[in-house]
Amino acid sequence: MTSQVERGLPSRATLRSPSRPRLRAVENIERISVKRTLEVSESGLSWAKKYRNRLRLTDVGIISGALATGFFVPLGAINTQFFASWTPVQYSVICALTIIVWSTFLAVFHSRSSRVVGVGVAEYKQVTSASAVTFGLLAIAFMILDISIPRGYFVLAFPLGIAGLILGRWLWRKWLIWQRQFDHYLSRVVVVGNRDDVQYVLGQIHKRSGAAYTVVGTVLDKAPPLDKAPPHTSEHRFGDIPISYGLDHVAGITAALGADAVIVASHPSAGTDFIQELAWKLEGTATELILASQLVDVAGPRIHFRPVDGLPLIHVEIPNFEGGKHVLKRALDIVASGLALVLLMPLLTVLAILIRWDSPGPALFKQERVGRDGRTFRILKFRSMVETATDDLEGLLDKNEGCGVLFKIKNDPRVTRVGKMLRKYSLDELPQLWNILKGDMSLVGPRPPLQQEVDRYEKHVNRRLYIKPGLTGMWQVNGRSDLSWQESVRLDLYYVENWSLIGDIVILWRTLRVITHPVGAY
């Protein structure tokens, strides 16, 4: 994500000076609004429409290809009978009907909405849900109308269509993220609230490239005293982002800047009616109103809204560490680890031979680690260090580059030549597939710690042990050893309380990308 200076925001646009009253802020913004319109990329409404059209054309093409495959790939006698009794015109009518229904449900489920495209897994969930409903309704309709459809239509077209649509969305998302590096396809927002909360929101938007926002202005609820440093100093400015004061002018400032959305970063000091009045003022402007949640590290699926007599209550679901979804997680672990062990057996054999050839000692390294609920188990890894690595550790403690309870050295002298390659691409972790099959570990989860690390945990860090440790996890796809101890713990705790099966699949997919483009592995 580029910085605000790189985004070309005008550094000379100052909305307030100490000698001018606060009410002049709107006038100043109006004078720079024309220039800003030219300097900042096209509005969210404009790019969203173009992007939806591209997605729509791609979806139709993928659906057509999947249906053609389902119709014309013979799968037994039913297909043969179908081709013998139906004409090309009838094929075309069925295909056209299915394309229309499928595309319609993709729109009904808002799978192309600017709120879901380009970030998170919601877009993929909407595509999958729309596809499942489409085929369910079509199957019922064909049965009621007594229309004979070849087996391949459902056996091939449905899974191929979903896989193709998700792949297409993923490729478009990669293109969209690449474009956003050049400040294209970003929604322009104004952030409103007190200074600390606005600063936090700005930091998160700048840090998270998937946020898809560029901040074009801020409105703080209170102006600093005039005897403080002037607004152009670092104490009173957010980089080159213009600042205004006074919440009465939010709607006017938003219109003058041509913003697509207003983010309310904190509970306003203007009173409980502020948000409602702001929503009224934004009516008819196509500007979104976004409320930044103060619920830190709580994922969207755990948040539910339930209005009671006009009072919008937010229900936060308490994490559940047992139940049906954990059974599904275990089923995925068994199937995936079993298949992986069979398919990767030739690679595992070659790696074991290379390790034995490179340095004396066994190919496998066994070590006691702490698993779920504090139970210990023996983890399996390919040996990446010399056989005397444990004995040599004491002489290296003063060179520790790790944070918190972790011991890490970027150029650890104990690592062998083959071991460096194994660590770089995380191949030393592959034997843990056996730990997963046994049930000691899971495919995705927190890092499996040593007992001495657990003994030094602060009380809240023990929540990492509420679920099984993983072969990969959020730490693996967010920097690995480059992460600080605090950031590693935060990611692990977030996963423990918010994991989902779809989220696990996404992490596994991202892990493949990290392995091919290793970062922070040593």
PDB file of C-alpha atoms in Angstrom, residues 123-342:
ATOM      1  CA  GLU A 123     -16.864 -12.860  -2.286  1.00  0.00           C
ATOM      2  CA  TYR A 124     -15.999 -16.551  -2.642  1.00  0.00           C
ATOM      3  CA  LYS A 125     -18.735 -17.523  -0.184  1.00  0.00           C
ATOM      4  CA  GLN A 126     -21.306 -15.541  -2.163  1.00  0.00           C
ATOM      5  CA  VAL A 127     -20.221 -17.181  -5.425  1.00  0.00           C
ATOM      6  CA  THR A 128     -20.476 -20.655  -3.890  1.00  0.00           C
ATOM      7  CA  SER A 129     -23.867 -19.969  -2.288  1.00  0.00           C
ATOM      8  CA  ALA A 130     -25.316 -18.502  -5.490  1.00  0.00           C
ATOM      9  CA  SER A 131     -24.096 -21.490  -7.503  1.00  0.00           C
ATOM     10  CA  ALA A 132     -25.533 -24.015  -5.041  1.00  0.00           C
ATOM     11  CA  VAL A 133     -28.950 -22.303  -5.071  1.00  0.00           C
ATOM     12  CA  THR A 134     -28.894 -22.141  -8.872  1.00  0.00           C
ATOM     13  CA  PHE A 135     -28.313 -25.840  -9.342  1.00  0.00           C
ATOM     14  CA  GLY A 136     -30.709 -26.785  -6.579  1.00  0.00           C
ATOM     15  CA  LEU A 137     -33.563 -24.804  -8.147  1.00  0.00           C
ATOM     16  CA  LEU A 138     -32.744 -26.007 -11.668  1.00  0.00           C
ATOM     17  CA  ALA A 139     -32.670 -29.632 -10.523  1.00  0.00           C
ATOM     18  CA  ILE A 140     -36.105 -29.218  -8.922  1.00  0.00           C
ATOM     19  CA  ALA A 141     -37.480 -27.448 -12.009  1.00  0.00           C
ATOM     20  CA  PHE A 142     -36.186 -30.108 -14.407  1.00  0.00           C
ATOM     21  CA  MET A 143     -37.662 -32.844 -12.224  1.00  0.00           C
ATOM     22  CA  ILE A 144     -41.085 -31.142 -12.018  1.00  0.00           C
ATOM     23  CA  LEU A 145     -41.143 -30.461 -15.771  1.00  0.00           C
ATOM     24  CA  ASP A 146     -39.870 -33.993 -16.495  1.00  0.00           C
ATOM     25  CA  ILE A 147     -36.926 -32.715 -18.520  1.00  0.00           C
ATOM     26  CA  SER A 148     -34.247 -35.345 -19.043  1.00  0.00           C
ATOM     27  CA  ILE A 149     -30.797 -33.881 -18.418  1.00  0.00           C
ATOM     28  CA  PRO A 150     -27.530 -35.816 -18.903  1.00  0.00           C
ATOM     29  CA  ARG A 151     -25.642 -36.876 -15.812  1.00  0.00           C
ATOM     30  CA  GLY A 152     -22.608 -34.859 -16.836  1.00  0.00           C
ATOM     31  CA  TYR A 153     -24.636 -31.653 -16.590  1.00  0.00           C
ATOM     32  CA  PHE A 154     -24.557 -31.917 -12.803  1.00  0.00           C
ATOM     33  CA  VAL A 155     -21.516 -34.137 -12.265  1.00  0.00           C
ATOM     34  CA  LEU A 156     -19.184 -31.876 -14.264  1.00  0.00           C
ATOM     35  CA  ALA A 157     -20.848 -28.493 -14.818  1.00  0.00           C
ATOM     36  CA  PHE A 158     -21.523 -27.734 -11.150  1.00  0.00           C
ATOM     37  CA  PRO A 159     -18.038 -28.335  -9.671  1.00  0.00           C
ATOM     38  CA  LEU A 160     -16.287 -27.014 -12.781  1.00  0.00           C
ATOM     39  CA  GLY A 161     -18.445 -23.900 -12.732  1.00  0.00           C
ATOM     40  CA  ILE A 162     -17.773 -23.144  -9.063  1.00  0.00           C
ATOM     41  CA  ALA A 163     -14.045 -23.837  -9.396  1.00  0.00           C
ATOM     42  CA  GLY A 164     -13.855 -21.712 -12.532  1.00  0.00           C
ATOM     43  CA  LEU A 165     -15.786 -18.820 -11.012  1.00  0.00           C
ATOM     44  CA  ILE A 166     -13.631 -18.797  -7.882  1.00  0.00           C
ATOM     45  CA  LEU A 167     -10.450 -18.979  -9.962  1.00  0.00           C
ATOM     46  CA  GLY A 168     -11.711 -16.147 -12.153  1.00  0.00           C
ATOM     47  CA  ARG A 169     -12.516 -14.000  -9.119  1.00  0.00           C
ATOM     48  CA  TRP A 170      -9.110 -14.756  -7.640  1.00  0.00           C
ATOM     49  CA  LEU A 171      -7.309 -13.720 -10.838  1.00  0.00           C
ATOM     50  CA  TRP A 172      -9.337 -10.509 -11.057  1.00  0.00           C
ATOM     51  CA  ARG A 173      -8.552  -9.858  -7.394  1.00  0.00           C
ATOM     52  CA  LYS A 174      -4.812 -10.205  -8.078  1.00  0.00           C
ATOM     53  CA  TRP A 175      -5.195  -7.692 -10.899  1.00  0.00           C
ATOM     54  CA  LEU A 176      -7.200  -5.360  -8.666  1.00  0.00           C
ATOM     55  CA  ILE A 177      -4.589  -5.485  -5.880  1.00  0.00           C
ATOM     56  CA  TRP A 178      -1.869  -4.759  -8.437  1.00  0.00           C
ATOM     57  CA  GLN A 179      -3.824  -1.787  -9.755  1.00  0.00           C
ATOM     58  CA  ARG A 180      -4.299  -0.420  -6.243  1.00  0.00           C
ATOM     59  CA  GLN A 181      -0.529  -0.114  -5.905  1.00  0.00           C
ATOM     60  CA  PHE A 182      -0.898   2.749  -8.381  1.00  0.00           C
ATOM     61  CA  ASP A 183      -3.905   4.242  -6.544  1.00  0.00           C
ATOM     62  CA  HIS A 184      -6.445   2.941  -9.029  1.00  0.00           C
ATOM     63  CA  TYR A 185      -9.743   1.350  -7.979  1.00  0.00           C
ATOM     64  CA  LEU A 186      -9.717   2.822  -4.470  1.00  0.00           C
ATOM     65  CA  SER A 187     -12.723   4.259  -2.653  1.00  0.00           C
ATOM     66  CA  ARG A 188     -12.115   7.756  -1.301  1.00  0.00           C
ATOM     67  CA  VAL A 189     -13.076   8.212   2.325  1.00  0.00           C
ATOM     68  CA  VAL A 190     -13.233  10.883   5.003  1.00  0.00           C
ATOM     69  CA  VAL A 191     -12.449   9.682   8.544  1.00  0.00           C
ATOM     70  CA  VAL A 192     -14.324  11.321  11.430  1.00  0.00           C
ATOM     71  CA  GLY A 193     -13.809  11.152  15.199  1.00  0.00           C
ATOM     72  CA  ASN A 194     -11.393  12.082  17.957  1.00  0.00           C
ATOM     73  CA  ARG A 195      -7.690  12.303  17.178  1.00  0.00           C
ATOM     74  CA  ASP A 196      -6.581   8.971  18.644  1.00  0.00           C
ATOM     75  CA  ASP A 197      -9.310   6.911  16.967  1.00  0.00           C
ATOM     76  CA  VAL A 198      -8.833   8.660  13.625  1.00  0.00           C
ATOM     77  CA  GLN A 199      -5.094   7.995  13.886  1.00  0.00           C
ATOM     78  CA  TYR A 200      -5.793   4.292  14.544  1.00  0.00           C
ATOM     79  CA  VAL A 201      -8.113   3.968  11.528  1.00  0.00           C
ATOM     80  CA  LEU A 202      -5.598   5.740   9.282  1.00  0.00           C
ATOM     81  CA  GLY A 203      -2.883   3.373  10.460  1.00  0.00           C
ATOM     82  CA  GLN A 204      -4.984   0.287   9.764  1.00  0.00           C
ATOM     83  CA  ILE A 205      -5.960   1.501   6.291  1.00  0.00           C
ATOM     84  CA  HIS A 206      -2.335   2.260   5.479  1.00  0.00           C
ATOM     85  CA  LYS A 207      -1.167  -1.074   6.912  1.00  0.00           C
ATOM     86  CA  ARG A 208      -3.785  -3.294   5.273  1.00  0.00           C
ATOM     87  CA  SER A 209      -3.459  -3.105   1.501  1.00  0.00           C
ATOM     88  CA  GLY A 210      -6.757  -4.961   1.130  1.00  0.00           C
ATOM     89  CA  ALA A 211      -8.673  -2.139   2.800  1.00  0.00           C
ATOM     90  CA  ALA A 212      -9.278  -0.615  -0.672  1.00  0.00           C
ATOM     91  CA  TYR A 213      -9.578   2.911   0.716  1.00  0.00           C
ATOM     92  CA  THR A 214      -7.636   6.096   0.219  1.00  0.00           C
ATOM     93  CA  VAL A 215      -8.205   8.766   2.844  1.00  0.00           C
ATOM     94  CA  VAL A 216      -8.789  12.189   1.287  1.00  0.00           C
ATOM     95  CA  GLY A 217      -9.671  14.071   4.470  1.00  0.00           C
ATOM     96  CA  THR A 218     -10.257  13.900   8.198  1.00  0.00           C
ATOM     97  CA  VAL A 219     -12.638  15.724  10.524  1.00  0.00           C
ATOM     98  CA  LEU A 220     -11.746  15.873  14.208  1.00  0.00           C
ATOM     99  CA  ASP A 221     -14.322  16.625  16.843  1.00  0.00           C
ATOM    100  CA  LYS A 222     -12.139  19.125  18.693  1.00  0.00           C
ATOM    101  CA  ALA A 223      -9.581  21.669  17.510  1.00  0.00           C
ATOM    102  CA  PRO A 224      -6.269  21.981  19.370  1.00  0.00           C
ATOM    103  CA  PRO A 225      -5.704  25.090  21.500  1.00  0.00           C
ATOM    104  CA  LEU A 226      -4.278  28.004  19.535  1.00  0.00           C
ATOM    105  CA  ASP A 227      -1.188  28.149  21.747  1.00  0.00           C
ATOM    106  CA  LYS A 228      -0.185  24.675  20.544  1.00  0.00           C
ATOM    107  CA  ALA A 229       1.986  23.944  17.519  1.00  0.00           C
ATOM    108  CA  PRO A 230       0.487  25.035  14.156  1.00  0.00           C
ATOM    109  CA  PRO A 231      -1.527  22.484  12.148  1.00  0.00           C
ATOM    110  CA  HIS A 232       1.193  21.833   9.588  1.00  0.00           C
ATOM    111  CA  THR A 233       3.487  20.203  12.153  1.00  0.00           C
ATOM    112  CA  SER A 234       3.560  16.444  12.707  1.00  0.00           C
ATOM    113  CA  GLU A 235       1.669  16.831  15.985  1.00  0.00           C
ATOM    114  CA  HIS A 236      -1.419  18.203  14.276  1.00  0.00           C
ATOM    115  CA  ARG A 237      -1.378  16.632  10.795  1.00  0.00           C
ATOM    116  CA  PHE A 238      -1.711  13.094   9.464  1.00  0.00           C
ATOM    117  CA  GLY A 239       0.978  13.195   6.796  1.00  0.00           C
ATOM    118  CA  ASP A 240      -0.461  15.193   3.880  1.00  0.00           C
ATOM    119  CA  ILE A 241      -4.094  14.413   4.669  1.00  0.00           C
ATOM    120  CA  PRO A 242      -6.136  17.607   5.221  1.00  0.00           C
ATOM    121  CA  ILE A 243      -7.680  18.090   8.652  1.00  0.00           C
ATOM    122  CA  SER A 244     -10.821  20.001   9.528  1.00  0.00           C
ATOM    123  CA  TYR A 245     -12.492  20.536  12.874  1.00  0.00           C
ATOM    124  CA  GLY A 246     -16.089  20.453  13.968  1.00  0.00           C
ATOM    125  CA  LEU A 247     -18.503  17.615  13.239  1.00  0.00           C
ATOM    126  CA  ASP A 248     -21.210  19.965  11.963  1.00  0.00           C
ATOM    127  CA  HIS A 249     -19.424  20.214   8.619  1.00  0.00           C
ATOM    128  CA  VAL A 250     -18.848  16.511   7.848  1.00  0.00           C
ATOM    129  CA  ALA A 251     -21.477  16.249   5.089  1.00  0.00           C
ATOM    130  CA  GLY A 252     -20.308  19.435   3.375  1.00  0.00           C
ATOM    131  CA  ILE A 253     -16.648  18.449   3.556  1.00  0.00           C
ATOM    132  CA  THR A 254     -17.440  14.995   2.178  1.00  0.00           C
ATOM    133  CA  ALA A 255     -19.307  16.476  -0.785  1.00  0.00           C
ATOM    134  CA  ALA A 256     -16.571  19.035  -1.472  1.00  0.00           C
ATOM    135  CA  LEU A 257     -13.898  16.329  -1.517  1.00  0.00           C
ATOM    136  CA  GLY A 258     -16.000  13.998  -3.651  1.00  0.00           C
ATOM    137  CA  ALA A 259     -15.595  11.202  -1.100  1.00  0.00           C
ATOM    138  CA  ASP A 260     -17.340   7.864  -1.576  1.00  0.00           C
ATOM    139  CA  ALA A 261     -17.724   7.111   2.129  1.00  0.00           C
ATOM    140  CA  VAL A 262     -17.503   8.541   5.626  1.00  0.00           C
ATOM    141  CA  ILE A 263     -15.861   6.397   8.299  1.00  0.00           C
ATOM    142  CA  VAL A 264     -16.917   7.291  11.837  1.00  0.00           C
ATOM    143  CA  ALA A 265     -13.884   6.177  13.830  1.00  0.00           C
ATOM    144  CA  SER A 266     -15.238   6.644  17.342  1.00  0.00           C
ATOM    145  CA  HIS A 267     -18.271   7.539  19.387  1.00  0.00           C
ATOM    146  CA  PRO A 268     -18.766  11.207  18.557  1.00  0.00           C
ATOM    147  CA  SER A 269     -18.719  13.869  21.230  1.00  0.00           C
ATOM    148  CA  ALA A 270     -21.525  15.621  19.345  1.00  0.00           C
ATOM    149  CA  GLY A 271     -24.089  13.365  20.999  1.00  0.00           C
ATOM    150  CA  THR A 272     -26.026  10.195  20.303  1.00  0.00           C
ATOM    151  CA  ASP A 273     -28.002  11.790  17.451  1.00  0.00           C
ATOM    152  CA  PHE A 274     -24.908  12.648  15.417  1.00  0.00           C
ATOM    153  CA  ILE A 275     -24.806   9.432  13.355  1.00  0.00           C
ATOM    154  CA  GLN A 276     -28.517   9.562  12.554  1.00  0.00           C
ATOM    155  CA  GLU A 277     -28.331  13.222  11.526  1.00  0.00           C
ATOM    156  CA  LEU A 278     -25.223  12.529   9.425  1.00  0.00           C
ATOM    157  CA  ALA A 279     -27.048   9.679   7.662  1.00  0.00           C
ATOM    158  CA  TRP A 280     -29.916  12.076   6.858  1.00  0.00           C
ATOM    159  CA  LYS A 281     -27.501  14.639   5.437  1.00  0.00           C
ATOM    160  CA  LEU A 282     -25.841  11.998   3.249  1.00  0.00           C
ATOM    161  CA  GLU A 283     -29.144  10.814   1.780  1.00  0.00           C
ATOM    162  CA  GLY A 284     -29.267  11.105  -1.989  1.00  0.00           C
ATOM    163  CA  THR A 285     -25.486  11.561  -2.326  1.00  0.00           C
ATOM    164  CA  ALA A 286     -24.520   7.886  -2.925  1.00  0.00           C
ATOM    165  CA  THR A 287     -22.026   8.309  -0.077  1.00  0.00           C
ATOM    166  CA  GLU A 288     -21.712   5.339   2.275  1.00  0.00           C
ATOM    167  CA  LEU A 289     -21.689   5.693   6.048  1.00  0.00           C
ATOM    168  CA  ILE A 290     -19.283   3.278   7.747  1.00  0.00           C
ATOM    169  CA  LEU A 291     -18.985   2.768  11.496  1.00  0.00           C
ATOM    170  CA  ALA A 292     -15.588   1.507  12.660  1.00  0.00           C
ATOM    171  CA  SER A 293     -16.133  -1.244  15.244  1.00  0.00           C
ATOM    172  CA  GLN A 294     -14.326  -0.933  18.557  1.00  0.00           C
ATOM    173  CA  LEU A 295     -14.440  -4.737  18.900  1.00  0.00           C
ATOM    174  CA  VAL A 296     -10.753  -5.519  18.476  1.00  0.00           C
ATOM    175  CA  ASP A 297      -9.816  -8.851  16.822  1.00  0.00           C
ATOM    176  CA  VAL A 298     -13.407 -10.090  16.546  1.00  0.00           C
ATOM    177  CA  ALA A 299     -14.166 -11.487  13.098  1.00  0.00           C
ATOM    178  CA  GLY A 300     -17.318 -10.601  11.192  1.00  0.00           C
ATOM    179  CA  PRO A 301     -19.062 -14.011  11.499  1.00  0.00           C
ATOM    180  CA  ARG A 302     -19.058 -13.636  15.305  1.00  0.00           C
ATOM    181  CA  ILE A 303     -20.900 -10.309  15.145  1.00  0.00           C
ATOM    182  CA  HIS A 304     -24.690 -10.288  14.779  1.00  0.00           C
ATOM    183  CA  PHE A 305     -27.035  -7.305  14.768  1.00  0.00           C
ATOM    184  CA  ARG A 306     -30.422  -7.523  16.458  1.00  0.00           C
ATOM    185  CA  PRO A 307     -32.605  -4.418  16.757  1.00  0.00           C
ATOM    186  CA  VAL A 308     -34.841  -4.340  19.833  1.00  0.00           C
ATOM    187  CA  ASP A 309     -37.497  -1.625  19.775  1.00  0.00           C
ATOM    188  CA  GLY A 310     -35.299   0.643  17.708  1.00  0.00           C
ATOM    189  CA  LEU A 311     -32.161  -0.076  19.738  1.00  0.00           C
ATOM    190  CA  PRO A 312     -29.515  -1.663  17.476  1.00  0.00           C
ATOM    191  CA  LEU A 313     -27.831  -4.297  19.645  1.00  0.00           C
ATOM    192  CA  ILE A 314     -24.588  -5.955  18.588  1.00  0.00           C
ATOM    193  CA  HIS A 315     -24.339  -9.583  19.648  1.00  0.00           C
ATOM    194  CA  VAL A 316     -20.789 -10.951  19.916  1.00  0.00           C
ATOM    195  CA  GLU A 317     -20.690 -14.737  19.692  1.00  0.00           C
ATOM    196  CA  ILE A 318     -18.487 -16.303  22.377  1.00  0.00           C
ATOM    197  CA  PRO A 319     -15.773 -18.580  20.898  1.00  0.00           C
ATOM    198  CA  ASN A 320     -16.684 -22.276  20.954  1.00  0.00           C
ATOM    199  CA  PHE A 321     -13.845 -24.788  21.065  1.00  0.00           C
ATOM    200  CA  GLU A 322     -15.989 -27.905  20.642  1.00  0.00           C
ATOM    201  CA  GLY A 323     -18.825 -28.925  18.348  1.00  0.00           C
ATOM    202  CA  GLY A 324     -19.672 -29.826  14.791  1.00  0.00           C
ATOM    203  CA  LYS A 325     -17.287 -27.515  12.971  1.00  0.00           C
ATOM    204  CA  HIS A 326     -14.363 -29.024  14.895  1.00  0.00           C
ATOM    205  CA  VAL A 327     -15.459 -32.461  13.656  1.00  0.00           C
ATOM    206  CA  LEU A 328     -15.349 -31.124  10.088  1.00  0.00           C
ATOM    207  CA  LYS A 329     -11.914 -29.662  10.752  1.00  0.00           C
ATOM    208  CA  ARG A 330     -10.684 -33.062  11.929  1.00  0.00           C
ATOM    209  CA  ALA A 331     -12.184 -34.754   8.869  1.00  0.00           C
ATOM    210  CA  LEU A 332     -10.340 -32.316   6.598  1.00  0.00           C
ATOM    211  CA  ASP A 333      -7.116 -33.014   8.512  1.00  0.00           C
ATOM    212  CA  ILE A 334      -7.437 -36.781   8.088  1.00  0.00           C
ATOM    213  CA  VAL A 335      -8.281 -36.718   4.387  1.00  0.00           C
ATOM    214  CA  ALA A 336      -5.737 -34.061   3.396  1.00  0.00           C
ATOM    215  CA  SER A 337      -2.828 -35.392   5.467  1.00  0.00           C
ATOM    216  CA  GLY A 338      -3.461 -38.986   4.350  1.00  0.00           C
ATOM    217  CA  LEU A 339      -3.517 -38.034   0.662  1.00  0.00           C
ATOM    218  CA  ALA A 340      -0.490 -35.779   1.056  1.00  0.00           C
ATOM    219  CA  LEU A 341       1.577 -38.530   2.694  1.00  0.00           C
ATOM    220  CA  VAL A 342       0.812 -40.907  -0.176  1.00  0.00           C
TER     221      VAL A 342
END
